[in-house]
Structures are given as structure tokens and as C-alpha cells.
Coordinates of C-alpha atoms in Angstrom, one line a residue:
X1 CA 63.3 125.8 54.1
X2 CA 65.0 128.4 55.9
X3 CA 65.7 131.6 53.5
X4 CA 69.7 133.1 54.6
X5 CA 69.1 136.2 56.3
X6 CA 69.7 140.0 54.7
X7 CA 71.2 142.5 56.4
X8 CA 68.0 144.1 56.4
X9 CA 66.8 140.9 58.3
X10 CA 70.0 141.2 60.9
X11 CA 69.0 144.9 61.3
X12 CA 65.4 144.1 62.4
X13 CA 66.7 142.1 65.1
X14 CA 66.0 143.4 68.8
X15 CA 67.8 145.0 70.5
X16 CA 68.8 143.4 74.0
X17 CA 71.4 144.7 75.6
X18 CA 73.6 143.1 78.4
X19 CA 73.6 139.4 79.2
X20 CA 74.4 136.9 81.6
X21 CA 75.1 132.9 81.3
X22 CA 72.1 131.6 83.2
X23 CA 72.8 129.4 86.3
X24 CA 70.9 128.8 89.7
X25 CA 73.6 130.7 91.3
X26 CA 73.2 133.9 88.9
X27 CA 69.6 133.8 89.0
X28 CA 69.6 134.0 93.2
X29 CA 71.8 137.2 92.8
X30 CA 70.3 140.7 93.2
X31 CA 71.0 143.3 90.2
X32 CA 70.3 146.0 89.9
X33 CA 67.6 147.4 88.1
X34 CA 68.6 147.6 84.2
X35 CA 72.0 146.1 84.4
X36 CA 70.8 143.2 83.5
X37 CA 68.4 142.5 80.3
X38 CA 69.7 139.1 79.5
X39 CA 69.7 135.6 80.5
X40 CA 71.2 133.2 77.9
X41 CA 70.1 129.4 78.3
X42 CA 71.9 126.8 77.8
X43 CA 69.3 124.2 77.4
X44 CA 71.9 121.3 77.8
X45 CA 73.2 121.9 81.3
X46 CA 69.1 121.8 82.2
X47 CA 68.4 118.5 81.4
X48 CA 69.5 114.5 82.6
X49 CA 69.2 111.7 80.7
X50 CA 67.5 108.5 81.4
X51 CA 68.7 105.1 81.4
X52 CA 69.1 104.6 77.4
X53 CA 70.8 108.4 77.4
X54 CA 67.9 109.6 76.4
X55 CA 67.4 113.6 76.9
X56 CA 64.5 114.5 79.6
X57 CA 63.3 117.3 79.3
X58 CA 63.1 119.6 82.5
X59 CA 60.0 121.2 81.9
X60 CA 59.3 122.8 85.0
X61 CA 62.7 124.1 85.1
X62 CA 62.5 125.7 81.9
X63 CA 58.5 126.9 82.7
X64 CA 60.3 128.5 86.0
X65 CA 62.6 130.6 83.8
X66 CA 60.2 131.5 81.5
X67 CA 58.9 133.6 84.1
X68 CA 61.8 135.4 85.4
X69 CA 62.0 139.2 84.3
X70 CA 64.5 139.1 81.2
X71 CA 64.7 138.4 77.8
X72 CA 66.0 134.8 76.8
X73 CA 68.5 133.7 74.4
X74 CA 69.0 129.8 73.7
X75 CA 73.2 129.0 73.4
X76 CA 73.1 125.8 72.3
X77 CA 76.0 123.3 73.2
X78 CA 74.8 120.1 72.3
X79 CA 74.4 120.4 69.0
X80 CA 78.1 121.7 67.4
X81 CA 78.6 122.3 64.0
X82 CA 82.1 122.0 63.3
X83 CA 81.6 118.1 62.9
X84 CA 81.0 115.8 60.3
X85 CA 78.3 113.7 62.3
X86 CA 75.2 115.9 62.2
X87 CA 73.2 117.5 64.6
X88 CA 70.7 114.8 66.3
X89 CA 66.9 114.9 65.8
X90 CA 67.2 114.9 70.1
X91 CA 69.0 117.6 70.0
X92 CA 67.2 119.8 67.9
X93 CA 63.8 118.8 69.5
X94 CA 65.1 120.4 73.0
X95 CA 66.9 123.6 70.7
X96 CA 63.1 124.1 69.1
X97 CA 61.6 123.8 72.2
X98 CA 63.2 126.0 74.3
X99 CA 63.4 128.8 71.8
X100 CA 59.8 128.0 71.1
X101 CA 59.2 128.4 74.9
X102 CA 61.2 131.6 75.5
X103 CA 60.8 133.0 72.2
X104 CA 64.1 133.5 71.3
X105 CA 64.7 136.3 69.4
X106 CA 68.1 133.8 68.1
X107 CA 69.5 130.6 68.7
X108 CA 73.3 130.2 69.0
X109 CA 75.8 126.9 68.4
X110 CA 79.5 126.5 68.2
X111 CA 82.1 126.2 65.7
X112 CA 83.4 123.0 67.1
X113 CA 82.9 119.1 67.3
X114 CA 83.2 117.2 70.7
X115 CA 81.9 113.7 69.5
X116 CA 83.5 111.0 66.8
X117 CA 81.5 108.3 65.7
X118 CA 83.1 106.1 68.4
X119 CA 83.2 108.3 71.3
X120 CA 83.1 111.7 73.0
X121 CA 85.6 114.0 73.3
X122 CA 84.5 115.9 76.5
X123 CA 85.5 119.0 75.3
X124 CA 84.6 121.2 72.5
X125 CA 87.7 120.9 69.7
X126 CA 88.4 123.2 67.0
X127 CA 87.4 121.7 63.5
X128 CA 88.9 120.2 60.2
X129 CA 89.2 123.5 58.0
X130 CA 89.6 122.4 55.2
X131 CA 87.1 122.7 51.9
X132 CA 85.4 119.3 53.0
X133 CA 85.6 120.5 56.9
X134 CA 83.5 123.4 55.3
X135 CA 81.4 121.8 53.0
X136 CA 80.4 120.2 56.2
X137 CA 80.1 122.3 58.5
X138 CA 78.0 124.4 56.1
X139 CA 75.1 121.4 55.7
X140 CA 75.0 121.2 59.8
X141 CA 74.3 124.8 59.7
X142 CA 71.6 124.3 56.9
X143 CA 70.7 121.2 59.0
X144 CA 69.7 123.4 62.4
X145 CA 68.0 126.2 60.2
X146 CA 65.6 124.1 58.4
X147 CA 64.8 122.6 61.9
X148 CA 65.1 125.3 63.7
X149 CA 62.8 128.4 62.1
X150 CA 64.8 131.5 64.1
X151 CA 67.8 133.5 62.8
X152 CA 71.2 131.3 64.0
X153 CA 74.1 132.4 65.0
X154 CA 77.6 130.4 64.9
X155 CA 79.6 131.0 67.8
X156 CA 84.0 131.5 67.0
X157 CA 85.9 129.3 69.0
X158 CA 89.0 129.0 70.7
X159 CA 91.6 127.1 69.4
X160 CA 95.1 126.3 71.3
X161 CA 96.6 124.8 68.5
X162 CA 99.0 126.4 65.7
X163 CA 97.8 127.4 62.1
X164 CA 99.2 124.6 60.0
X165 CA 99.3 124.4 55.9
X166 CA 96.5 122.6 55.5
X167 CA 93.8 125.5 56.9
X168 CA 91.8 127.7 55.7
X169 CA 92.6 130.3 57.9
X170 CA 90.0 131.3 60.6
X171 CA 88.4 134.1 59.4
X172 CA 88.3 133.1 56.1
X173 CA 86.4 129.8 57.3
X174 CA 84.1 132.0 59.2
X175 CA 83.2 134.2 56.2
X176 CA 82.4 131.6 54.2
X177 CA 80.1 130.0 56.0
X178 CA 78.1 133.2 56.5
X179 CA 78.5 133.4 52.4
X180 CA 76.6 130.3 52.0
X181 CA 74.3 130.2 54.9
X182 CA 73.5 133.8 55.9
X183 CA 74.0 132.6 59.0
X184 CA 74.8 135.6 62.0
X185 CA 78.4 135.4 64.2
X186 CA 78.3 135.1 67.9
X187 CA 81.5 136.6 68.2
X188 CA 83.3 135.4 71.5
X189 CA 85.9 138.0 71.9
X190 CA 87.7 136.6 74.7
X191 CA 88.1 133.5 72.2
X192 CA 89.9 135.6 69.7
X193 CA 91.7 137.1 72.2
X194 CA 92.9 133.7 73.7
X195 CA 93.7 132.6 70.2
X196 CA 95.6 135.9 69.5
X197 CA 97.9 135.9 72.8
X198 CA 99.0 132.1 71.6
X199 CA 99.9 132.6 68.6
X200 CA 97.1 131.6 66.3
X201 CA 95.3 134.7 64.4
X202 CA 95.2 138.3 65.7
X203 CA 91.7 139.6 66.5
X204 CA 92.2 142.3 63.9
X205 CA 93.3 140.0 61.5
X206 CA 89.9 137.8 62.1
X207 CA 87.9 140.8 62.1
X208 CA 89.4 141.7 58.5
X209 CA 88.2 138.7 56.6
X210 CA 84.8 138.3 58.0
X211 CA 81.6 140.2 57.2
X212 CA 81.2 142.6 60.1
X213 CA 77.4 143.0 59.4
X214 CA 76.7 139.5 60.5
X215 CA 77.6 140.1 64.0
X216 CA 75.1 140.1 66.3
X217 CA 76.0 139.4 69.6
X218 CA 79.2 139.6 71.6
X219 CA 80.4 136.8 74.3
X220 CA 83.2 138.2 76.7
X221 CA 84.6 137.0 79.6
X222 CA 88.0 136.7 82.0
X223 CA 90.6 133.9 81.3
X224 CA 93.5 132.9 82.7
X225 CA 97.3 131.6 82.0
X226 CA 98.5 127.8 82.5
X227 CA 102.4 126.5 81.1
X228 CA 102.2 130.0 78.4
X229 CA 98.8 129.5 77.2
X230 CA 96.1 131.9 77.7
X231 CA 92.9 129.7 78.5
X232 CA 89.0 130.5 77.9
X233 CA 88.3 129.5 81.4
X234 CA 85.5 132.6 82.3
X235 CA 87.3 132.6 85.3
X236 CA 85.9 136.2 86.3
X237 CA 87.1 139.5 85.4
X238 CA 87.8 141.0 82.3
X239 CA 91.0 141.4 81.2
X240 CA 91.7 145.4 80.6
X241 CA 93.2 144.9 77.6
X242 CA 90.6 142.9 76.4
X243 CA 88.1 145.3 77.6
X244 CA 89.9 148.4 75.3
X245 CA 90.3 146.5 72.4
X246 CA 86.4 145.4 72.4
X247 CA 85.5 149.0 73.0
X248 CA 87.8 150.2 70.1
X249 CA 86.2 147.3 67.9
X250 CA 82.3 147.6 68.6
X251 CA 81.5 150.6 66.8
X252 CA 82.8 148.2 63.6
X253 CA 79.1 145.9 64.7
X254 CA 76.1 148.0 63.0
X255 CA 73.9 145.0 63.7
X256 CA 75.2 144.4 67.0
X257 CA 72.1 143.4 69.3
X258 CA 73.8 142.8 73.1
X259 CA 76.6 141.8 74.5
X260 CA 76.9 138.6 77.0
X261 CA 79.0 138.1 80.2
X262 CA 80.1 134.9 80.7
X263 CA 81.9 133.0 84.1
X264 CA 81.3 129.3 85.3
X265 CA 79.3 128.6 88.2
X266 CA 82.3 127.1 89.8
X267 CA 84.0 130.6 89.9
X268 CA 81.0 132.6 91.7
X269 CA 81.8 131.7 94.9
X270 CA 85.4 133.4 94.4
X271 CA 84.6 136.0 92.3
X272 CA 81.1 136.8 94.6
X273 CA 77.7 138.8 93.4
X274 CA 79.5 142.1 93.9
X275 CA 82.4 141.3 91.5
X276 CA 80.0 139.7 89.0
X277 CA 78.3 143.0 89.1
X278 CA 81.2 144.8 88.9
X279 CA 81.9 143.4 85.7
X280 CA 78.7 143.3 84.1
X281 CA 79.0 147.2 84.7
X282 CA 81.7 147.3 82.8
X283 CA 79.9 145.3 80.1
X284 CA 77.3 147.7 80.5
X285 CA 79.5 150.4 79.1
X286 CA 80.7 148.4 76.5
X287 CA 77.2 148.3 75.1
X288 CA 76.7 151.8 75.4
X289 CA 79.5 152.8 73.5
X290 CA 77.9 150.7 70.3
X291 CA 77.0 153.9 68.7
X292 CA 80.1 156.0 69.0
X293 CA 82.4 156.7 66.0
X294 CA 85.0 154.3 64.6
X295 CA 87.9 155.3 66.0
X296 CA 89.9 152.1 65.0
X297 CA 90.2 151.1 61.6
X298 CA 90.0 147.2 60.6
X299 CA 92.2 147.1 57.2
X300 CA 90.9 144.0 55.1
X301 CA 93.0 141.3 53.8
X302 CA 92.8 140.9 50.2
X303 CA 91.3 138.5 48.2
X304 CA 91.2 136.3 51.5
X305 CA 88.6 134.2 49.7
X306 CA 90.4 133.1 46.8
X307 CA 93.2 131.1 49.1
X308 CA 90.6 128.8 49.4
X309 CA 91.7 126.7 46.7
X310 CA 95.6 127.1 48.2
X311 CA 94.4 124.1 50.7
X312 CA 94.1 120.7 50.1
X313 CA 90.9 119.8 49.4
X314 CA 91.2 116.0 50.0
X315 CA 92.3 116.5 53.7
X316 CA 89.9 114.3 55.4
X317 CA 87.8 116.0 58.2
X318 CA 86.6 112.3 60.1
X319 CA 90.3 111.4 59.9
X320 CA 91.2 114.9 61.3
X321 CA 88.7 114.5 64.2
X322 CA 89.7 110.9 65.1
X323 CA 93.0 112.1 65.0
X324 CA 92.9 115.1 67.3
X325 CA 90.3 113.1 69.4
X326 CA 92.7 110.1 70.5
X327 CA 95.7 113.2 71.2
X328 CA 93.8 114.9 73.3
X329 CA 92.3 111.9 75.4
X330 CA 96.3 110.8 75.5
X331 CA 95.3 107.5 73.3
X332 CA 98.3 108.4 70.5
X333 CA 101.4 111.1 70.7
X334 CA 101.4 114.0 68.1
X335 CA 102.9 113.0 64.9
X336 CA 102.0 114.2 61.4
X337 CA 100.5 117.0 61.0
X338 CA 100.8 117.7 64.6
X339 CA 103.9 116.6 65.4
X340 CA 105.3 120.0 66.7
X341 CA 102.4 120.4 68.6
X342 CA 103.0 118.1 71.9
X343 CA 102.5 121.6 74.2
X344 CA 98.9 122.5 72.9
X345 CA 98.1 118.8 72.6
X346 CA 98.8 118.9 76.1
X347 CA 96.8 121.6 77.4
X348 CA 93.8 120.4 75.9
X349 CA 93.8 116.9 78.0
X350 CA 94.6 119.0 80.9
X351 CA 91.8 120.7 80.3
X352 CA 89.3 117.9 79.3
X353 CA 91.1 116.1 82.9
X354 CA 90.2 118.7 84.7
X355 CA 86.6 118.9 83.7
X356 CA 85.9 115.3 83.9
X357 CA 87.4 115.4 87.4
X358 CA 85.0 118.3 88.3
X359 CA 82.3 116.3 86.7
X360 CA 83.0 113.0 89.3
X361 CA 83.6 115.1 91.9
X362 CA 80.7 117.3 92.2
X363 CA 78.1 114.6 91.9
X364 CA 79.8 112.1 93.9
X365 CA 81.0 114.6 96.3
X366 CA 80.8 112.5 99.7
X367 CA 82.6 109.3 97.6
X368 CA 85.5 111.6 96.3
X369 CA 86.0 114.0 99.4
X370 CA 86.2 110.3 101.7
X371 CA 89.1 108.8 98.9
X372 CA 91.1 112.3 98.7
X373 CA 91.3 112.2 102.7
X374 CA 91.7 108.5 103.1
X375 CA 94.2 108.3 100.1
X376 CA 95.5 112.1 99.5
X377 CA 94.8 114.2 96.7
X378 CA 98.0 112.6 94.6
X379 CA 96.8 108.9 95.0
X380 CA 93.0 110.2 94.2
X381 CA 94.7 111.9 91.4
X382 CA 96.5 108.7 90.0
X383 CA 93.6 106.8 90.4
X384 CA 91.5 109.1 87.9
X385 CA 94.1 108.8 85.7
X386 CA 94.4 105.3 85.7
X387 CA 90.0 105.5 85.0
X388 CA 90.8 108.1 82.6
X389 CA 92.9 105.8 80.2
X390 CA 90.4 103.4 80.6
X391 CA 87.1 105.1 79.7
X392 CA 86.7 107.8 77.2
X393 CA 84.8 110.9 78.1
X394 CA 81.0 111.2 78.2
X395 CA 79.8 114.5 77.7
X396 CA 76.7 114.1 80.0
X397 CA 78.0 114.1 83.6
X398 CA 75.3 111.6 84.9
X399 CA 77.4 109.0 82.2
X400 CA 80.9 109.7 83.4
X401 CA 79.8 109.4 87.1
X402 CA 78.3 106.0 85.8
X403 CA 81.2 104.9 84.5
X404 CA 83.8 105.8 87.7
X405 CA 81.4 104.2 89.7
X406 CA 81.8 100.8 87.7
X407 CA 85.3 101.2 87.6
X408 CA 85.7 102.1 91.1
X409 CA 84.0 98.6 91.7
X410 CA 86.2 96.7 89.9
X411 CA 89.1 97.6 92.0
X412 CA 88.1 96.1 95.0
X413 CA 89.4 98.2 97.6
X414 CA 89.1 97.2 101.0
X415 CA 87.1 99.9 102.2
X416 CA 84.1 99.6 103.2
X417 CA 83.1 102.9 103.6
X418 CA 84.4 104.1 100.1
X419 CA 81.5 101.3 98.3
X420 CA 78.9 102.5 100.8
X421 CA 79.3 106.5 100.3
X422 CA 79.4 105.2 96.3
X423 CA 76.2 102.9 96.5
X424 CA 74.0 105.6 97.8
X425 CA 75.3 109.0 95.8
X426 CA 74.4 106.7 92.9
X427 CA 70.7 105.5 94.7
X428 CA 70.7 109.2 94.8
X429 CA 71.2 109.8 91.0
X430 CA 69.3 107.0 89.8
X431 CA 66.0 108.2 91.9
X432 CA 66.8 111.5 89.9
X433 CA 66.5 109.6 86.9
X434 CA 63.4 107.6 87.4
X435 CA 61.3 108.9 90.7
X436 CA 61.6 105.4 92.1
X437 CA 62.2 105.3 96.0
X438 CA 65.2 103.7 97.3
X439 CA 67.1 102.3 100.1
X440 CA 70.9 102.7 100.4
X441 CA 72.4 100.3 103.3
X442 CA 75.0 101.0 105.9
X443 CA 76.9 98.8 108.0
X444 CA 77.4 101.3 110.4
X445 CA 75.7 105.0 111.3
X446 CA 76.4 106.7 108.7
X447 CA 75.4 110.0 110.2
X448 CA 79.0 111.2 111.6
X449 CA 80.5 110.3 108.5
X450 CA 77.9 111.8 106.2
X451 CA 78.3 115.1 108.0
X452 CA 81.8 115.2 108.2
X453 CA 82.6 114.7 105.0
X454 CA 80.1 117.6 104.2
X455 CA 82.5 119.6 106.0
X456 CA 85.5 118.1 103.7
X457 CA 86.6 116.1 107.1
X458 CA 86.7 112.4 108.8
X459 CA 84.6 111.9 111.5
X460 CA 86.4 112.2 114.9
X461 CA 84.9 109.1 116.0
X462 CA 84.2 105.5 115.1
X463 CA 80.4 105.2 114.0
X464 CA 78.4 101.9 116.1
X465 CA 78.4 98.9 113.7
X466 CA 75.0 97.4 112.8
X467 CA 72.2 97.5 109.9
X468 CA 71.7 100.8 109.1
X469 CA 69.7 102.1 106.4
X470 CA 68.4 105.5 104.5
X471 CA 65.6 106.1 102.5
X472 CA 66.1 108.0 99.0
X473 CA 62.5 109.3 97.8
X474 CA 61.9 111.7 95.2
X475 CA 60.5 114.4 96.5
X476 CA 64.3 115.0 98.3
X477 CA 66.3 113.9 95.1
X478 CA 65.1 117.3 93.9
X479 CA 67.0 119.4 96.2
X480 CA 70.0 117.5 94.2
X481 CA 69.0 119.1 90.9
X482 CA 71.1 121.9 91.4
X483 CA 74.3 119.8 91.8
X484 CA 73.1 118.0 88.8
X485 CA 72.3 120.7 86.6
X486 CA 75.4 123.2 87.5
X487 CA 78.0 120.5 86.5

């Protein structure tokens, strides 16, 4: 069994220095030379499943990464620990492995659930924190150590709902489970941030009650603002005052090891390599400044542990996270305990929408782009939410395009083109899945159309009807790994 980690331990860790999220798109970008020390993995977004959701493992995508000149971190997000259904034996086979492969100096998971014993959330939610929610929480931890032989550290979330009675408040939750684990933080600073700009904890306030010897790495990144709610989107740069109050907080971090940047691959394009570097700069002189004198002070609350017993112990954490899990997929309206909530309930299924739209969208790209200009973009948009209250989220992309595709053919439309386009993205992703050649058939050339809508356009001519055919091997499904892998 794992033994909890000293500080001694924590102190012995490397240090790394500045870090990126790892994506096909970062990795084609040219730093310069030291910026960069860092590439954190995310094992998850690596791999496909095959047809019994089983997790393959991309081995030659992970042996390519191996090789490239950085030290790598594993960030876990398949296996959460803010829920009360464990982590998987899957999971923790492809966390081992990886680490095992890059010799992660850590592993990293998140303070949050995003599956219920009936279905998936989509979407990372914050957990029940209450005593059981933490007596919980703190046997997943135990659960990925004893699997997992490397230091972990639990990753503080975001969370766009209000503090109610019935939490231990965040800090508080956060401390104890380094009390009875020894686990390290991951402290994602933009998270506290979002969660102190709505209304939810102050980042000084968080910082009070946890043990600040137990951090070890830093997550930042740039957010934005939708209906008065500041979101974690990693939507490029830093926010200034985020950037002043991290400097004014990280000489606080003794153990403090490096220091990642974070944006989505879907913002690269907009935000470009020379932004991404300008902000990774300005990360870079976060990390320099780890060693300069406090000039900040962090008072601490008092006795925050003891109001553990002010909470009520018999709040159930499966009925909390079936509860918050039909709100946000808009299966029940807030009542109870969440009855004032109806804004941040909302936010969070725009949010999961949105990602499950950009899920559909990006692998069946040719399908969606050919319904948005036949239909419009509101009639696309009513028919996702119409599949939306229909099918609860997957978190594996590959699934949820599965399952628009079978709803998509039960509607019947007549459009010929719209079942075609479908028939063959899916030959497309099914050859991913097994290496198995395939035909996809056309009753007319497809070649004008495919093009066109590559361009986000309908063809400006009428294809030639007849029997028309294209052949899906394997060898070219893996120019579509990309597209699989960045979603």
C-alpha cells in the first residue's frame, strides 16, 4: 500500500518548470528554446474505444510522445474522484501505463464526478461535500494510490453553483482529504478565480484552510463571461488580475514544482502560436518569481476543521449526484436544495450543450456542415436539442456521434444526401475502430459535394446521378486520428 507522502517527500519532487496541455496542435508549434519544459498528457483524449466501449490503447501515439524533448506529466480525466462509483480497473490500467511509459514524476485527477450509475454526465460536476461525500472521495483517492505507485495529486475544481448549508466548505474539503491521504493539490488557479468572481469562495479564503505545503503544481489559464458567470473555458489569455494575484500568492508554494498553461485546441487557431507564446512567457515569469519573498499574507480561518461536524452527515452523496445530474441534462427543474439555483443550473447544460455539439460536429463534420446549410443553424440547433432530451451524454465522443447517427436515422428525412454524408463519416469511424476496409455508396458523385462542404459551402452544381462508391481503408482512417483525438 501506498504510504501518504511527507513534506520531506513533496520537497524531493523535481522541479519542472513551465507546462503546456499536450495536443497535436501544440506539439506542431515552435518554442522557443526553454520556454517550454512541460507537456502534460491527458491519456484520455489519446485513446478510442472499441465496439464494447472498451479503451484501446494508442500505443504508438503515446511511444511518439515519449520521444519528444520534455518532461511528461499524466492529468488524468477519466478517472474523477469526487464520485461515489470508483475509479475503473480500465481506467487505472491506461493511468499506470502511461506514467509507467513517461515516467511521471506525478499523476493528477480531479475533484469531480461526471458519471452516475445510470448514465454520464458529459461534464465534470462539483461533488457531494458532505462527511459521506468525503468519506468517499477519500477511498477513491486511496483507490488510485494503491494502483497507482507515484505521488498523486487532486486537482480543485470549478464550481458555478452557490455554497448551500449542507457543505463543507471548499477548502475545508480540500484539507481534509490531504489530512487523510497525503495526497498533493493541483491547484487550478483560474478555477478559484472563476469560483471567486461568482460568488462561491474567495481564493484567499481557499488558500486559508488548506495546507499550502501540499501544493505542487499550478494550472492557469484565460476564461471568459456568459449571462454574469465567469466560465473555465481556457479560452486564451490570462486574465491580469488573475495573473497579479497568482504572482502575489506563489511565494506561499515551498513545494511548488511547475506551473501549467492550459487552452483547448479549439481556441488555437484564434488565439495563434504567437499568442500561446506570449502567454506561456508570462507563465514563465510566474515561475520565476517562486522564490521571492511573501509579500501577501494568507490569514487562516480558525478552527476551519472542527465545522466539520456543523453539516449533516446523512446527506446522501448518490442522491446528490443523481440529483444535480438530471438538472443539468434539463431532465428535472431545481427544487430543494437547489431551488434558488435555476441560473447556475443553467449554465452548466449550456455548457455540457455546447460540448456535445462540438463533439457531433467535429467528427461528423461533412453530415453537420450539409444540415446547418440545408436547414440553418437554428433548425440544426432545435434538432440537437430535440436529440439532446432524448439521449443522455456519453463522455467518449466516438459514443455520442453513435448515438446522433441512430437518431438521425430514425427521423427519416427526405434527404438523400444528409444519410449518405452520415453513412460514410461513420464507415470512416468504424474503420478507425477495427482496421477493417470499407465501402461507403453514393447515388451520385460525391466529389463536388465532398469538397464543398470542406469549404463550409453547397456545391454550385448538381452532381451526375448513378452508383458511385468510395473506398475507406486503414491506412487513410489514420489521417482522421487527429480529429478523433482533439475532440
Amino acid at each position: 500500500m501506498m504510504q501518504k507522502l511527507s513534506k520531506d517527500k513533496f520537497e524531493c519532487l523535481p522541479n519542472l518548470g513551465v507546462g503546456i496541455i499536450y495536443g497535436f496542435a501544440i506539439e506542431a508549434m515552435q518554442f522557443p528554446k526553454g520556454l517550454v519544459d512541460v507537456l502534460a498528457i491527458e491519456p484520455q483524449t489519446l485513446c478510442i474505444t472499441d465496439e464494447n466501449d472498451n479503451i484501446k490503447i494508442a500505443t504508438d501515439v503515446f511511444e511518439h510522445i515519449n520521444t519528444l524533448p520534455y518532461t511528461k506529466l499524466v492529468h488524468s480525466i477519466g478517472a474523477p474522484v469526487g464520485g461515489t462509483l470508483q475509479p475503473s480497473v480500465e481506467q487505472l490500467n491506461l493511468i499506470d501505463y502511461t506514467a509507467n511509459l513517461f515516467n511521471s514524476p506525478w499523476i493528477s485527477e480531479h475533484l469531480s464526478f461526471n458519471t452516475t450509475t445510470e448514465f454520464d454526465t458529459g461534464f465534470f460536476l462539483p461533488p457531494c461535500q458532505t462527511q459521506k461525500g468525503l468519506e468517499n472521495t477519500i477511498a477513491n483517492i486511496k483507490r488510485i494510490q494503491e494502483r497507482i505507485q507515484r505521488p498523486l495529486l487532486i486537482e480543485t475544481g470549478v464550481n458555478y453553483l452557490k455554497p448551500n448549508a449542507n457543505e463543507i466548505p471548499d477548502g475545508v474539503f480540500m484539507a481534509e482529504l490531504c489530512k487523510a491521504t497525503g495526497c498533493g493539490i493541483l491547484l487550478d488557479i483560474h478555477n478559484l478565480f472563476a469560483n471567486q468572481l461568482n460568488g462561491r469562495q474567495s481564493i484567499e479564503s481557499f488558500l486559508s484552510q488548506i495546507p499550502l505545503d501540499h501544493v505542487i503544481e499550478i494550472h492557469i489559464a484565460g476564461g471568459s463571461e456568459m449571462n454574469g458567470f465567469w466560465l473555465d473555458s481556457h479560452s486564451g489569455p490570462i486574465d491580469d488580475r488573475l495573473m497579479a494575484l497568482t504572482k502575489d500568492y506563489i511565494p506561499h508554494f515551498k513545494n511548488l514544482k511547475a506551473i501549467t498553461y492550459e487552452i483547448f485546441e479549439s481556441y488555437i487557431p484564434k488565439v495563434g502560436e504567437k499568442g500561446i507564446i506570449n502567454e506561456l512567457e508570462k507563465v514563465k515569469l510566474l515561475w520565476n518569481s517562486k522564490g521571492q519573498p511573501i509579500t501577501k499574507t494568507i490569514p487562516k480561518t480558525p478552527n476551519a476543521a472542527k465545522r466539520l461536524q456543523e453539516f449533516n452527515a446523512n446527506f446522501s452523496p448518490t442522491e446528490w449526484e443523481t440529483f444535480l445530474s438530471n438538472l443539468v441534462i434539463g431532465r428535472e427543474q431545481p427544487q430543494n436544495i437547489l431551488s434558488n439555483q435555476k441560473e447556475n443550473i443553467a449554465i452548466y447544460r449550456t455548457l455540457i450543450n455546447e460540448f456535445r455539439a462540438s463533439m457531433i460536429v467535429r467528427i461528423l463534420k461533412l453530415s453537420s456542415t450539409y444540415l446547418m446549410l440545408i436547414l440553418g443553424n437554428a433548425a440544426f440547433v432545435t434538432i440537437l436539442n430535440d436529440f439532446w432530451s432524448k439521449y443522455p451524454p456519453e463522455q467518449i465522443a466516438l459514443n455520442e456521434t453513435k448515438n446522433f447517427a441512430t437518431y438521425l436515422k430514425s427521423k427519416d428525412y427526405k434527404m438523400n444526401w444528409i444519410y449518405e454524408l452520415l453513412h460514410y463519416e461513420m464507415a470512416v469511424v468504424e474503420t478507425l475502430l477495427d482496421q477493417k476496409l470499407r465501402t461507403a455508396q453514393f447515388s451520385a458523385d460525391p466529389t463536388p459535394m465532398l469538397k464543398a462542404l470542406a469549404d463550409y459551402k453547397l456545391p454550385e452544381f448538381v452532381s451526375k446521378e448513378g452508383d458511385y462508391e468510395i473506398e475507406i481503408t486503414p491506412d487513410e482512417t489514420k489521417v482522421n486520428w487527429k480529429c478523433f483525438a482533439e475532440v
